[in-house]
Short mmCIF file of C-alpha atoms and ligand atoms in Angstrom, two decimals:
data_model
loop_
_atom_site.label_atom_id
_atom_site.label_comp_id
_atom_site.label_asym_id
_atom_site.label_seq_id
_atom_site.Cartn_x
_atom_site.Cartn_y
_atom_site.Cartn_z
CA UNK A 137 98.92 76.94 93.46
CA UNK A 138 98.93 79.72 90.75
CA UNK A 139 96.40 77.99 89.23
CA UNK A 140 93.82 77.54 91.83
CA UNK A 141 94.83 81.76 92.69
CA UNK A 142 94.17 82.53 88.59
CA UNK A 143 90.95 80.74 88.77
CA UNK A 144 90.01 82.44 92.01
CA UNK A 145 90.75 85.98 90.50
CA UNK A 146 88.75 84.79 87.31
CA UNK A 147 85.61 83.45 89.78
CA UNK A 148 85.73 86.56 92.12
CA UNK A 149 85.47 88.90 89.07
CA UNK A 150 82.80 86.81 87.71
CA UNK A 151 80.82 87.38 91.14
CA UNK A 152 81.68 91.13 91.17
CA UNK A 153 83.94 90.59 94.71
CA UNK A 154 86.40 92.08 92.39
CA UNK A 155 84.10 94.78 90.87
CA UNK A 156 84.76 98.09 88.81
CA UNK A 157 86.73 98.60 85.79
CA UNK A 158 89.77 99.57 87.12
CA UNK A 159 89.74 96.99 89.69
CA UNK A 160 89.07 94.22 87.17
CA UNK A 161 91.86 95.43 84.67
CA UNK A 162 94.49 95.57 87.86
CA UNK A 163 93.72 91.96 89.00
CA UNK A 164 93.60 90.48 85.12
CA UNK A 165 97.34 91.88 85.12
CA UNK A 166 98.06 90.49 88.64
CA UNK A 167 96.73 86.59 86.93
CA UNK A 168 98.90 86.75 84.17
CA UNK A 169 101.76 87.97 86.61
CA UNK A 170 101.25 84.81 88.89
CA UNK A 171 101.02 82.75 85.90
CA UNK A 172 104.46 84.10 84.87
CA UNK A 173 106.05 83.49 88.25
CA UNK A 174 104.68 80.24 89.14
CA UNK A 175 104.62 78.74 86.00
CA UNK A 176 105.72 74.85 85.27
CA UNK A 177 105.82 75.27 81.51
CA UNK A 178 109.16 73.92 80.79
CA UNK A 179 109.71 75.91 76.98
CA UNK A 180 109.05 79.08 76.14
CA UNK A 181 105.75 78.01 74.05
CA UNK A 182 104.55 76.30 76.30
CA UNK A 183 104.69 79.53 78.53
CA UNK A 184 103.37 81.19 75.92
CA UNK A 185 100.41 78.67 75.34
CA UNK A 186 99.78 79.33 79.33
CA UNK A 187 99.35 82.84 79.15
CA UNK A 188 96.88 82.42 76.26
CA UNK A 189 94.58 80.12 78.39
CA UNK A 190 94.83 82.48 81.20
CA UNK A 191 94.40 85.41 79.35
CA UNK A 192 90.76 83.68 78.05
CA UNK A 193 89.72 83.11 81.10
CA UNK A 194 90.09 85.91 81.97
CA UNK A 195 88.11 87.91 79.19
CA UNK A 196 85.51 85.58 79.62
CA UNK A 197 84.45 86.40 83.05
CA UNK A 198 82.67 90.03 82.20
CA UNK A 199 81.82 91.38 78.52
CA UNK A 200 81.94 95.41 79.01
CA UNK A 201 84.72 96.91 81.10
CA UNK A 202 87.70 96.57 77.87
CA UNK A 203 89.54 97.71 80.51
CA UNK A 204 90.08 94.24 81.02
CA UNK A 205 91.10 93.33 76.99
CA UNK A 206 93.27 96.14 77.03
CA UNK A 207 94.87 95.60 80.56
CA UNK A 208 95.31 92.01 78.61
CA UNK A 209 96.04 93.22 75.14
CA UNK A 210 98.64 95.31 77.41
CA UNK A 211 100.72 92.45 79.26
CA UNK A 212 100.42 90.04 75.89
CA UNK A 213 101.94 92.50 73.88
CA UNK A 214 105.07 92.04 76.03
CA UNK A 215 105.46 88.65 74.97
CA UNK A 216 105.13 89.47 71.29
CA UNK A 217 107.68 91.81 71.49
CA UNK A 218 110.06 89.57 73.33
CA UNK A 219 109.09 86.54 70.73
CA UNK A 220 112.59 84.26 69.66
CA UNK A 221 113.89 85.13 73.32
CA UNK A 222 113.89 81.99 75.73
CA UNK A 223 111.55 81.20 78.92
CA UNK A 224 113.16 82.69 80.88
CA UNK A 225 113.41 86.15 79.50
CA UNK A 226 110.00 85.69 78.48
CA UNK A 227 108.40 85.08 82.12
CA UNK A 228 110.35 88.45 83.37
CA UNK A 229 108.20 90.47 80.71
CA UNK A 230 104.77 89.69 81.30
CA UNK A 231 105.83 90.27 84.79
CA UNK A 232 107.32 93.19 84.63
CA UNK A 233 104.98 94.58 81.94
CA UNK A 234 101.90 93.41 84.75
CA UNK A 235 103.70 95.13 86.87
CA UNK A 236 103.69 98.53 84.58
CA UNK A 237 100.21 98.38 84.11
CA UNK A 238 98.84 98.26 87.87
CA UNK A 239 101.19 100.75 89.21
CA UNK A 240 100.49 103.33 85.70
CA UNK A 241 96.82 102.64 86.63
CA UNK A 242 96.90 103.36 90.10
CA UNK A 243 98.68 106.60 88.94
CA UNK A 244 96.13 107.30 86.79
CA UNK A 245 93.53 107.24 89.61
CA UNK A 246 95.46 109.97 91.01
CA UNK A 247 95.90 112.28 88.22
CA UNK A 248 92.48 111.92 87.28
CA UNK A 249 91.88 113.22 90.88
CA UNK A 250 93.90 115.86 90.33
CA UNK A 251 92.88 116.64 87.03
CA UNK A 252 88.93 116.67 87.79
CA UNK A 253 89.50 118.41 91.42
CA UNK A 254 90.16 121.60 89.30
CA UNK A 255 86.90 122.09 88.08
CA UNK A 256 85.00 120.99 91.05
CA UNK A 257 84.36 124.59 93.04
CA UNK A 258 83.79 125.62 96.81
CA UNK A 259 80.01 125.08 97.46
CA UNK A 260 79.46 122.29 95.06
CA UNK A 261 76.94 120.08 95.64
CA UNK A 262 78.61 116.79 93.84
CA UNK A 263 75.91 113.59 92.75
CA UNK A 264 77.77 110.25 91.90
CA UNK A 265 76.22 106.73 90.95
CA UNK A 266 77.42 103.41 91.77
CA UNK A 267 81.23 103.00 92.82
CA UNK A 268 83.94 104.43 90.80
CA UNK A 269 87.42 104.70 91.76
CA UNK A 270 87.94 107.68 89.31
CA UNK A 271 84.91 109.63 90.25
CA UNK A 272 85.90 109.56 94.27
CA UNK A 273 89.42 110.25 93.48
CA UNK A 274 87.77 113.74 91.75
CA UNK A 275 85.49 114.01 94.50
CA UNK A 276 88.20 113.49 97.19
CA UNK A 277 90.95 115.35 96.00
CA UNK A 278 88.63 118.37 95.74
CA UNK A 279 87.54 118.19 99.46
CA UNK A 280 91.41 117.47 100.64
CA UNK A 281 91.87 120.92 98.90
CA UNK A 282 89.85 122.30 101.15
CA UNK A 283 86.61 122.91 98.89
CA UNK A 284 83.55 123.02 100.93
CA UNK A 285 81.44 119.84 99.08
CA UNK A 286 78.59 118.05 99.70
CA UNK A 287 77.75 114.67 97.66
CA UNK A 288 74.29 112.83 97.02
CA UNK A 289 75.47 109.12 96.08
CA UNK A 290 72.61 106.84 94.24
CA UNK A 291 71.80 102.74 95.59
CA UNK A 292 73.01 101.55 92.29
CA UNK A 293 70.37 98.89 92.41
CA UNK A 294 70.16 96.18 92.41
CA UNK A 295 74.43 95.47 93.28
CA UNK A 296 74.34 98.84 95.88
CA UNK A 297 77.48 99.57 94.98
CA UNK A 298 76.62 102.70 96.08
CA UNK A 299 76.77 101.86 99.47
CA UNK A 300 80.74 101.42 98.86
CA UNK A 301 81.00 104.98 97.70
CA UNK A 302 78.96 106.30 100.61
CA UNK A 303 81.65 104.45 103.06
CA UNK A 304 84.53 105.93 101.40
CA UNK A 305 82.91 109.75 101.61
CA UNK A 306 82.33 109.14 104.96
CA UNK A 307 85.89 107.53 105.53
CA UNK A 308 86.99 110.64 104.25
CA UNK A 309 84.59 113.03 106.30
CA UNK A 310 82.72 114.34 103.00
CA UNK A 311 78.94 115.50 104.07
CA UNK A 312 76.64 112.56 101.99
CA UNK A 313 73.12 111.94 101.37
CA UNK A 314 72.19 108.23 99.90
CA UNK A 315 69.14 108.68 97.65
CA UNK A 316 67.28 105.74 95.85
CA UNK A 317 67.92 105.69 92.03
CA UNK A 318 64.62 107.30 90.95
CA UNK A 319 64.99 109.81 93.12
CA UNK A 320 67.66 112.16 90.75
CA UNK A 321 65.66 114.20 89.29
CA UNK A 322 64.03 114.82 92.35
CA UNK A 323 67.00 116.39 93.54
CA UNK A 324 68.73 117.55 90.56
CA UNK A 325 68.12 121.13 90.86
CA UNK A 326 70.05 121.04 94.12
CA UNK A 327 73.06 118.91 92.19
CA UNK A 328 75.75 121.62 90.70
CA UNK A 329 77.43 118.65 88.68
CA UNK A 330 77.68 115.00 88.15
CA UNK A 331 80.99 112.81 88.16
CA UNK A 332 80.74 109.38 87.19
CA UNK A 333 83.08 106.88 86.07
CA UNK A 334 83.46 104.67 82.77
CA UNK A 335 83.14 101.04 81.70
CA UNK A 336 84.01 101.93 78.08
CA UNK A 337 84.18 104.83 75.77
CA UNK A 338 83.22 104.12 72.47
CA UNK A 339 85.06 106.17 69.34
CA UNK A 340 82.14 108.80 69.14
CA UNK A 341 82.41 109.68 72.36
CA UNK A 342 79.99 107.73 73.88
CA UNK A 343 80.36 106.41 77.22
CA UNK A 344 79.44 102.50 79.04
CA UNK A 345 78.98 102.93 82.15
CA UNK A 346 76.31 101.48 85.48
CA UNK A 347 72.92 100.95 84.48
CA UNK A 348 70.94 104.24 84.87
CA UNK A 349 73.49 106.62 84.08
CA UNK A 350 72.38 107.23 80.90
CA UNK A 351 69.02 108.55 82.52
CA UNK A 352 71.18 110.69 84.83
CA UNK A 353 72.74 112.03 82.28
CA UNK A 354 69.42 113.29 80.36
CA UNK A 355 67.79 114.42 83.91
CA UNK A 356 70.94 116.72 84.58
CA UNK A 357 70.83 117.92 80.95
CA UNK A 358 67.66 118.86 81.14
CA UNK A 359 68.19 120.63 84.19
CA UNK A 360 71.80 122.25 83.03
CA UNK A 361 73.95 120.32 85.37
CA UNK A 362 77.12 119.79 84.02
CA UNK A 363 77.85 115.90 83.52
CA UNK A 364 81.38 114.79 84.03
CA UNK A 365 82.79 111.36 83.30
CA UNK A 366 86.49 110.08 85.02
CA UNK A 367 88.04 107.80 83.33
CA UNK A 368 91.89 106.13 82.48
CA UNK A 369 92.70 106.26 78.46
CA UNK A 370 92.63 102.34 79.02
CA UNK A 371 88.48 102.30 78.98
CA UNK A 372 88.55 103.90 75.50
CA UNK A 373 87.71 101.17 73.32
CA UNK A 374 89.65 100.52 70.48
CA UNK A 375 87.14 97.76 69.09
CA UNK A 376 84.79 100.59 68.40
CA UNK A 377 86.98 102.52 65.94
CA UNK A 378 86.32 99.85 63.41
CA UNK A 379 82.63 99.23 64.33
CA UNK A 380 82.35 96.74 67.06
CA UNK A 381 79.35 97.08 69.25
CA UNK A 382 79.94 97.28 73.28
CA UNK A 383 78.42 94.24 74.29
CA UNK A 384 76.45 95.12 77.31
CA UNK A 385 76.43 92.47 80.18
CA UNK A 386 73.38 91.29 81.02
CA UNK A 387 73.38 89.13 84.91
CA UNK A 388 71.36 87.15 86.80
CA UNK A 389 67.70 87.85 87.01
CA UNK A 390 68.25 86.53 91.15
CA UNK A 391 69.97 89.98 91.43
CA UNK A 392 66.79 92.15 91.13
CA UNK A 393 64.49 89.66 92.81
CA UNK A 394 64.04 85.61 93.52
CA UNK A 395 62.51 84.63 90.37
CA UNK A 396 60.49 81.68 92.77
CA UNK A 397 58.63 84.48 94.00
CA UNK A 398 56.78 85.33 90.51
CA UNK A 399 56.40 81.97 88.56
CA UNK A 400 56.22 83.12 85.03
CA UNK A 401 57.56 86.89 85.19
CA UNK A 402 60.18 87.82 83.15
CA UNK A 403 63.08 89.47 84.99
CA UNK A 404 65.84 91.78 83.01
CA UNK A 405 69.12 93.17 84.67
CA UNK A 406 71.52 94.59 82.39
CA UNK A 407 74.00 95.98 84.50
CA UNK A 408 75.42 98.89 82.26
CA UNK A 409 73.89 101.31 79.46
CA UNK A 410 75.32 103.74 77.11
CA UNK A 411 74.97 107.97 77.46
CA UNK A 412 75.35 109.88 74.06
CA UNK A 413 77.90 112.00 73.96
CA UNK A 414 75.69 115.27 73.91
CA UNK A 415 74.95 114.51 77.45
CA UNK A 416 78.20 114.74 78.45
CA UNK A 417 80.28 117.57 79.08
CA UNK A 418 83.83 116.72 79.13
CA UNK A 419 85.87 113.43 80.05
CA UNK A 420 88.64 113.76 82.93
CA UNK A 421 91.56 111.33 81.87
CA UNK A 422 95.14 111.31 83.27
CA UNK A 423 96.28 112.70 80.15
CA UNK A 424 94.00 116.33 80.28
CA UNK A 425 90.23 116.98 80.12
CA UNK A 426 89.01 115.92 76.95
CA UNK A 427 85.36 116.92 74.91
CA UNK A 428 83.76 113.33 73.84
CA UNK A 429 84.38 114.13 70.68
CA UNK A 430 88.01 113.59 71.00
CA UNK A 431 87.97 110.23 71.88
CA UNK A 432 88.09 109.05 68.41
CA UNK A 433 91.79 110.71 68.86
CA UNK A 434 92.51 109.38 72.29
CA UNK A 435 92.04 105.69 71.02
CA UNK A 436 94.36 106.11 67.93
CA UNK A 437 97.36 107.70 69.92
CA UNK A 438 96.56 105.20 73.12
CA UNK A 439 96.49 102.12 70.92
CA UNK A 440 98.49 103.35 68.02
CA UNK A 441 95.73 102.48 65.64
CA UNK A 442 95.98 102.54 61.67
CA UNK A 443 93.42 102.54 59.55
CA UNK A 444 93.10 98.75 58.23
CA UNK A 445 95.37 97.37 60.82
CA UNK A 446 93.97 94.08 63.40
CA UNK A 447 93.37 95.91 66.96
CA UNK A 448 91.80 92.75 68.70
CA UNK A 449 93.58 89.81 70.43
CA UNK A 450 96.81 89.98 68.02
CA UNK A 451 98.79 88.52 70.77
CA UNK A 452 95.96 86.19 71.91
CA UNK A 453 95.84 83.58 69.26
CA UNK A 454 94.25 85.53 66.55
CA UNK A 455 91.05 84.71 67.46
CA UNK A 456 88.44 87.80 67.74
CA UNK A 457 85.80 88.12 70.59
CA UNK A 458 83.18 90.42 70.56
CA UNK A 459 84.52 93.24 72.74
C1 RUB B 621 81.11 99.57 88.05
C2 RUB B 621 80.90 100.83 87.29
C3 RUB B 621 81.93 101.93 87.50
C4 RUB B 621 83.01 101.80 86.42
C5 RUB B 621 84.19 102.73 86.70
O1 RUB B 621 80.23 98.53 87.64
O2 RUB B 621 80.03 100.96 86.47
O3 RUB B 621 81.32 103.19 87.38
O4 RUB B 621 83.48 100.48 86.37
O5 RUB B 621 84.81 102.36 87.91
P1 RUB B 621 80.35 97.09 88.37
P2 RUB B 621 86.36 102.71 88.21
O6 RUB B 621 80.15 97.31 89.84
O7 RUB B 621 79.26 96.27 87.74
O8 RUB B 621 81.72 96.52 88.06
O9 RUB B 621 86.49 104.18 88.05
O10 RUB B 621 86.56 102.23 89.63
O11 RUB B 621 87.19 101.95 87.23
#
C-alpha cells in the first residue's frame, strides 16, 4: 500500500501532476512520511535501508528544484540524529520531522506573502511567469490589503502553467491579462515590476527558475522594471557553495510538438534557465528581503555549512548526485 502511494508520488512528480518546487519538496516529505508509517521493515536498519531507497527515488524523478534534496536532506537528517535508537523511535522521527517540513513550508508561503506584499504599491501593474506558489502569495496578499493591482501572467509554454496562475488571480478577483511568452517586452513598459518564483538559487546569487525568465529578466532591466524573485531559504542550493553546477532538466521533445510531424527536426525543451544576479533586484524569503548577493550567506546559516565539510547526501548512503 505505501509502496504503490510512494511510487505514485514519485510518477506524478515525474509527469509534473505534482509540479513546482514547493509542491515537489512537500510531497517528497509526505513519501518518506508514509514510508515511516506503513513500513514492514522489522529492525531499525532495515527501516533505515527503506528510507534510503525511497529517498532515491525520489531525487531521481526531477534534476533542478533542490528543494526536493533539501526537503530530503531535511527528513534524513532526522534519522542520523536519532542513529543507536530502536525502530520504533526511529519511524516517529522521519515522521514527525516530515511533518516539520510541510507545515514550516507552507508557513513560508505565507510570510513570503507578507514579506513581498510590502513592496508591491497601489497602482501596480504586477507581470508573473509560469506558476509559483511564492510569487501569488506576494501578489495576493498585496491585493487582500487592499492595493489596487493589475497582473499580466505569461503561457509558460510549452507546460501553460500559466494558465494555473491565471485561475488563481481570477479565484481571487485580481484584474489579469494572459499574454503569449514573446510578447513581454511588448508590454513591459506598462509592467511596474516582476515577481517570479525560484527553482534554485545558486551561491552567487543567481537564480533557476521556468524557462524564459532569464529573458524576462533582461527585457525588464532594460526597461527599469524592478525584478523580484519569491522564494523559501530551502531553494538556496547548498551544492553550489562548493562548485556544483545546477543541472538543468531537459524533457520530452513531445512537449513542444509531436516529433512525427517533422521527421528529422531536432526538438529542444529545457524547462528552466538561469538569470544573473544583476538582473535581479532583491529576493523575498520568509526570513527578510535579501540582495542576491547575500545568498552565499543565506546557504551557510540555512545549511550550517563549513568550509571543507560534505553538504550532499550525508544521510543518504554517501553517495553524491549531481544536484
Ligand atoms: C515551476 C517553476 C516555479 C518554481 C517556484 O516549474 O518554475 O516558478 O518552481 O514555484 P515546473 P513555487 O512547473 O516545471 O515545476 O514558488 O510554487 O515553489
Amino acid at each position: 500500500m505505501a509502496v504503490a502511494e510512494v511510487k505514485r508520488i514519485a510518477r506524478d512528480i515525474k509527469s509534473m501532476r505534482i509540479r513546482g518546487a514547493g509542491n515537489i519538496a512537500r510531497a517528497a516529505a509526505r513519501a518518506l512520511k508514509i514510508t515511516a508509517k506503513d513500513t514492514r521493515a522489522k529492525t531499525a536498519a532495515e527501516f533505515t535501508r527503506e528510507i534510503n531507497r525511497v529517498s532515491r527515488l525520489l531525487l531521481s524523478t526531477r534534476p533542478t528544484a533542490v528543494s526536493l534534496p533539501n526537503a530530503i536532506r531535511y527528513v534524513n537528517l532526522s534519522l542520523e540524529q536519532a542513529r543507536g535508537t530502536d525502530l520504533a523511535m526511529l519511524r516517529k522521527v522521519v515522521i514527525s520531522r516530515a511533518d516539520e517540513f510541510i507545515k514550516s513550508s507552507n508557513e513560508a508561503v505565507r510570510r513570503i506573502g507578507e514579506i513581498g506584499a510590502n513592496r508591491i504599491s497601489d497602482g501596480d501593474t504586477l507581470l508573473t511567469h509560469c506558476n509559483s506558489q511564492c510569487a501569488l502569495s506576494v501578489i495576493e496578499t498585496a491585493f487582500k490589503q487592499g492595493k489596487d493591482i493589475k497582473v499580466f501572467v505569461t503561457e509558460s509554454r510549452p507546460a501553460w502553467q500559466g494558465l494555473i496562475s491565471v485561475k488563481e488571480l481570477l479565484k481571487a478577483g485580481i484584474p489579469t491579462t494572459l499574454i503569449i511568452d514573446s510578447a513581454v517586452r511588448y508590454f513591459i513598459r506598462d509592467v511596474s515590476k516582476v515577481v517570479v518564483g525560484a527553482d534554485s538559487i545558486a551561491a552567487n546569487g543567481a537564480v533557476v527558475n521556468k524557462i524564459g525568465t532569464a529573458q524576462i529578466a533582461m527585457t525588464a532591466h532594460e526597461a527599469r522594471v524592478p525584478f523580484f524573485v519569491a522564494a523559501e531559504t530551502y531553494k538556496f542550493h547548498p551544492g553550489t557553495l562548493v562548485g556544483q553546477l545546477v543541472e538543468i532538466e531537459e524533457r520530452d521533445p513531445s512537449e513542444v510538438v509531436n516529433p512525427k510531424r517533422f521527421p528529422g527536426l531536432k526538438i529542444r525543451n529545457p524547462a528552466f534557465d538561469v538569470t544573473p544576479a544583476e538582473y535581479i533586484d532583491l529576493i523575498i524569503t520568509e526570513q527578510g528581503i535579501i540582495p542576491p548577493s547575500a545568498a552565499y550567506t543565506v546557504i551557510q546559516e540555512r545549511f550550517g555549512w563549513k568550509p571543507g565539510e560534505e553538504i550532499f547526501e550525508r544521510s543518504l548512503g554517501g553517495k553524491k548526485r549531481k544536484p
